Amino acid sequence: MNPSIKLLLLFVIALEISFSLVISLNVALVGLAIIYLLAHRIKLRTIGWLLIVPLLPAIGLWSTQYINGSGDKTLMAWVLFTRIYAFVFTGATFTLTTNILQLADSLEQNWHLPAKFAYGVLAAYNLVPKIQHEVQIIRAAGLMRGQQLSFWSPKLYFKAVLVSINWSQNLAQAMISHGFVEDAPRTHYRHCVLRWQDWAIFIIGLILMQLGIFVIPWH
């Protein structure tokens, strides 16, 4: 499926389940997401972590609503509990199965986003491992001077931001030296085609969502 169409579909789904009070819809989305992840050969261990990690905040929301809520406390408590998992699993269908490079290509070619924005997002994504490494270096340098830079220390992140700004300048110069000119006509080595099947899946997904909310709202 086209990455940008998938992103748009998941955005609409997230928006709709944010305002719906249908427990069965949330459960159905979790079930469909698990099937989708298994079809893409995502490891059972990863799916298990997706079930375990949100459990604590889900229980927290459930207990808060059940104890201190108003109106139909039981319904709202289970709606919030299942909504957490619906967000996590629908998001996982995108993050675990989508190539960030294909997404950047799709956003630029299919949705005509500025090339600077698309490549900027791609560059930021690829710089994440280097930023993590740089944070370790900054912490080690701090220890050599007798300074303990903890995980929540503002100094740590301020220095990391300064390093990132320096990288951004180097990256911009590298792109210019390779012939990148903003708003200039471009050819593409990788073509991201938007097919009619992508729109068909998007429309079918929207129709199924409306059926789950308005036609068969089984709580």
Short mmCIF file of C-alpha atoms in Angstrom, two decimals:
data_model
loop_
_atom_site.label_atom_id
_atom_site.label_comp_id
_atom_site.label_asym_id
_atom_site.label_seq_id
_atom_site.Cartn_x
_atom_site.Cartn_y
_atom_site.Cartn_z
CA MET A 1 0.00 0.00 0.00
CA ASN A 2 1.17 3.52 -0.75
CA PRO A 3 2.80 4.86 2.45
CA SER A 4 1.17 8.29 2.34
CA ILE A 5 -2.29 6.79 1.73
CA LYS A 6 -1.69 4.43 4.63
CA LEU A 7 -0.68 7.38 6.81
CA LEU A 8 -3.80 9.31 5.79
CA LEU A 9 -6.04 6.31 6.50
CA LEU A 10 -4.51 5.80 9.94
CA PHE A 11 -4.86 9.52 10.70
CA VAL A 12 -8.59 9.37 9.88
CA ILE A 13 -8.99 6.18 11.94
CA ALA A 14 -7.21 7.76 14.92
CA LEU A 15 -9.42 10.85 14.63
CA GLU A 16 -12.61 8.79 14.54
CA ILE A 17 -11.79 6.48 17.44
CA SER A 18 -10.82 9.54 19.49
CA PHE A 19 -14.47 10.63 19.48
CA SER A 20 -16.28 7.28 19.30
CA LEU A 21 -17.49 5.32 22.32
CA VAL A 22 -17.66 1.91 20.63
CA ILE A 23 -15.65 -0.73 22.46
CA SER A 24 -16.21 -3.35 19.77
CA LEU A 25 -14.70 -1.04 17.15
CA ASN A 26 -11.53 -0.62 19.21
CA VAL A 27 -11.28 -4.38 19.75
CA ALA A 28 -11.89 -5.06 16.04
CA LEU A 29 -9.16 -2.58 15.08
CA VAL A 30 -6.71 -4.29 17.44
CA GLY A 31 -7.59 -7.69 15.94
CA LEU A 32 -7.22 -6.47 12.37
CA ALA A 33 -3.94 -4.77 13.24
CA ILE A 34 -2.55 -8.00 14.72
CA ILE A 35 -3.55 -9.91 11.57
CA TYR A 36 -1.90 -7.23 9.43
CA LEU A 37 1.30 -7.37 11.49
CA LEU A 38 1.42 -11.16 11.31
CA ALA A 39 0.89 -11.00 7.55
CA HIS A 40 3.98 -8.77 7.37
CA ARG A 41 5.98 -11.32 9.40
CA ILE A 42 6.32 -9.15 12.49
CA LYS A 43 7.71 -11.26 15.33
CA LEU A 44 5.36 -12.55 18.00
CA ARG A 45 7.74 -11.14 20.60
CA THR A 46 7.23 -7.64 19.19
CA ILE A 47 3.46 -8.08 19.23
CA GLY A 48 3.74 -9.34 22.81
CA TRP A 49 5.57 -6.16 23.81
CA LEU A 50 2.84 -4.12 22.14
CA LEU A 51 0.38 -5.89 24.43
CA ILE A 52 2.45 -5.52 27.61
CA VAL A 53 3.87 -1.98 27.39
CA PRO A 54 0.53 -0.09 27.16
CA LEU A 55 -1.00 -2.23 29.92
CA LEU A 56 0.02 0.08 32.78
CA PRO A 57 -1.32 3.34 31.26
CA ALA A 58 -4.43 1.48 30.11
CA ILE A 59 -5.10 0.22 33.64
CA GLY A 60 -4.41 3.71 34.96
CA LEU A 61 -6.99 5.24 32.64
CA TRP A 62 -9.47 2.47 33.36
CA SER A 63 -9.21 2.82 37.15
CA THR A 64 -9.27 6.63 37.04
CA GLN A 65 -12.43 6.68 34.95
CA TYR A 66 -14.07 3.86 36.91
CA ILE A 67 -13.41 5.46 40.31
CA ASN A 68 -13.67 9.18 39.58
CA GLY A 69 -15.64 9.33 36.35
CA SER A 70 -19.21 10.45 35.84
CA GLY A 71 -22.10 9.01 33.85
CA ASP A 72 -21.69 5.46 32.59
CA LYS A 73 -18.37 4.82 34.35
CA THR A 74 -18.03 1.19 33.28
CA LEU A 75 -18.56 1.94 29.59
CA MET A 76 -16.17 4.88 29.55
CA ALA A 77 -13.54 2.95 31.51
CA TRP A 78 -13.51 0.14 28.95
CA VAL A 79 -13.67 2.58 26.05
CA LEU A 80 -10.51 4.29 27.30
CA PHE A 81 -8.82 0.95 28.02
CA THR A 82 -9.45 -0.42 24.55
CA ARG A 83 -8.76 2.94 22.89
CA ILE A 84 -5.18 2.91 24.19
CA TYR A 85 -4.58 -0.46 22.52
CA ALA A 86 -6.33 0.66 19.33
CA PHE A 87 -3.96 3.64 19.07
CA VAL A 88 -0.91 1.50 19.80
CA PHE A 89 -1.70 -1.29 17.33
CA THR A 90 -2.95 0.88 14.48
CA GLY A 91 0.16 3.00 14.89
CA ALA A 92 2.30 -0.12 14.85
CA THR A 93 0.83 -1.14 11.50
CA PHE A 94 2.46 1.98 10.11
CA THR A 95 5.71 2.24 12.04
CA LEU A 96 6.62 -1.46 11.82
CA THR A 97 5.69 -2.03 8.18
CA THR A 98 6.52 1.24 6.43
CA ASN A 99 9.86 2.25 4.98
CA ILE A 100 10.67 5.84 5.91
CA LEU A 101 12.45 6.33 2.58
CA GLN A 102 9.34 5.27 0.65
CA LEU A 103 7.25 7.59 2.81
CA ALA A 104 9.48 10.57 2.02
CA ASP A 105 9.33 9.72 -1.70
CA SER A 106 5.56 9.39 -1.56
CA LEU A 107 5.06 12.66 0.30
CA GLU A 108 7.17 14.49 -2.26
CA GLN A 109 5.96 12.81 -5.47
CA ASN A 110 2.31 12.02 -4.68
CA TRP A 111 1.38 14.91 -2.36
CA HIS A 112 3.82 17.47 -3.75
CA LEU A 113 5.28 18.40 -0.41
CA PRO A 114 8.34 20.65 -0.73
CA ALA A 115 11.45 18.57 -1.36
CA LYS A 116 13.19 20.47 1.43
CA PHE A 117 10.57 19.27 3.92
CA ALA A 118 10.58 15.64 2.72
CA TYR A 119 14.35 15.32 2.69
CA GLY A 120 14.59 17.22 5.98
CA VAL A 121 12.36 14.65 7.69
CA LEU A 122 14.39 11.86 6.11
CA ALA A 123 17.66 13.42 7.26
CA ALA A 124 16.35 13.88 10.81
CA TYR A 125 15.26 10.25 10.91
CA ASN A 126 18.65 9.00 9.72
CA LEU A 127 20.46 11.23 12.20
CA VAL A 128 18.73 9.69 15.23
CA PRO A 129 21.42 6.98 15.77
CA LYS A 130 24.15 9.63 15.48
CA ILE A 131 22.34 11.86 17.98
CA GLN A 132 22.15 8.97 20.45
CA HIS A 133 25.87 8.37 19.99
CA GLU A 134 26.61 12.07 20.41
CA VAL A 135 24.60 12.16 23.66
CA GLN A 136 26.75 9.34 25.00
CA ILE A 137 29.89 11.28 24.04
CA ILE A 138 28.60 14.44 25.75
CA ARG A 139 27.82 12.49 28.93
CA ALA A 140 31.26 10.86 28.88
CA ALA A 141 32.91 14.26 28.37
CA GLY A 142 30.91 15.61 31.31
CA LEU A 143 32.08 12.78 33.55
CA MET A 144 35.69 13.53 32.61
CA ARG A 145 35.13 17.08 33.92
CA GLY A 146 33.38 15.78 37.04
CA GLN A 147 29.88 16.71 35.83
CA GLN A 148 27.09 14.13 36.04
CA LEU A 149 24.74 14.89 33.13
CA SER A 150 21.63 12.92 33.90
CA PHE A 151 18.99 11.86 31.38
CA TRP A 152 16.78 14.84 32.27
CA SER A 153 19.60 17.42 32.48
CA PRO A 154 18.88 20.51 30.29
CA LYS A 155 22.62 20.92 29.69
CA LEU A 156 22.75 17.54 27.98
CA TYR A 157 20.03 18.42 25.48
CA PHE A 158 21.27 21.98 24.96
CA LYS A 159 24.67 20.65 23.90
CA ALA A 160 23.01 18.02 21.69
CA VAL A 161 20.96 20.75 19.99
CA LEU A 162 24.10 22.78 19.31
CA VAL A 163 25.75 19.76 17.72
CA SER A 164 22.63 19.10 15.63
CA ILE A 165 22.62 22.67 14.36
CA ASN A 166 26.20 22.20 13.21
CA TRP A 167 25.21 18.96 11.47
CA SER A 168 22.28 20.68 9.75
CA GLN A 169 24.63 23.25 8.23
CA ASN A 170 26.97 20.53 7.00
CA LEU A 171 24.02 18.57 5.62
CA ALA A 172 22.69 21.61 3.75
CA GLN A 173 26.09 22.26 2.21
CA ALA A 174 26.38 18.59 1.22
CA MET A 175 22.99 18.69 -0.52
CA ILE A 176 23.89 21.87 -2.40
CA SER A 177 27.23 20.41 -3.45
CA HIS A 178 25.34 17.42 -4.90
CA GLY A 179 23.25 19.71 -7.07
CA PHE A 180 20.12 20.08 -4.93
CA VAL A 181 18.19 23.23 -5.81
CA GLU A 182 14.91 23.93 -4.09
CA ASP A 183 11.87 24.38 -6.38
CA ALA A 184 13.89 23.30 -9.41
CA PRO A 185 12.48 20.55 -11.70
CA ARG A 186 13.65 17.17 -10.50
CA THR A 187 13.84 13.67 -11.85
CA HIS A 188 13.52 10.73 -9.48
CA TYR A 189 15.60 7.62 -9.22
CA ARG A 190 12.86 5.89 -7.20
CA HIS A 191 9.32 6.34 -8.45
CA CYS A 192 6.44 6.05 -6.01
CA VAL A 193 3.27 5.33 -7.96
CA LEU A 194 -0.18 6.04 -6.54
CA ARG A 195 -2.37 3.20 -7.85
CA TRP A 196 -6.13 2.88 -7.90
CA GLN A 197 -5.84 -0.09 -5.51
CA ASP A 198 -4.46 2.27 -2.86
CA TRP A 199 -7.49 4.53 -3.14
CA ALA A 200 -9.79 1.47 -3.14
CA ILE A 201 -8.26 0.24 0.14
CA PHE A 202 -8.56 3.74 1.59
CA ILE A 203 -12.25 4.07 0.65
CA ILE A 204 -13.08 0.53 1.84
CA GLY A 205 -11.32 1.28 5.13
CA LEU A 206 -13.36 4.45 5.60
CA ILE A 207 -16.62 2.61 4.82
CA LEU A 208 -15.80 -0.15 7.31
CA MET A 209 -15.05 2.49 9.95
CA GLN A 210 -18.44 4.14 9.44
CA LEU A 211 -20.14 0.73 9.62
CA GLY A 212 -18.34 0.02 12.89
CA ILE A 213 -19.36 3.36 14.39
CA PHE A 214 -22.88 4.03 13.12
CA VAL A 215 -24.40 0.82 11.74
CA ILE A 216 -23.23 -1.92 14.10
CA PRO A 217 -22.15 -0.04 17.23
CA TRP A 218 -22.04 -3.12 19.43
CA HIS A 219 -20.74 -2.00 22.80
#
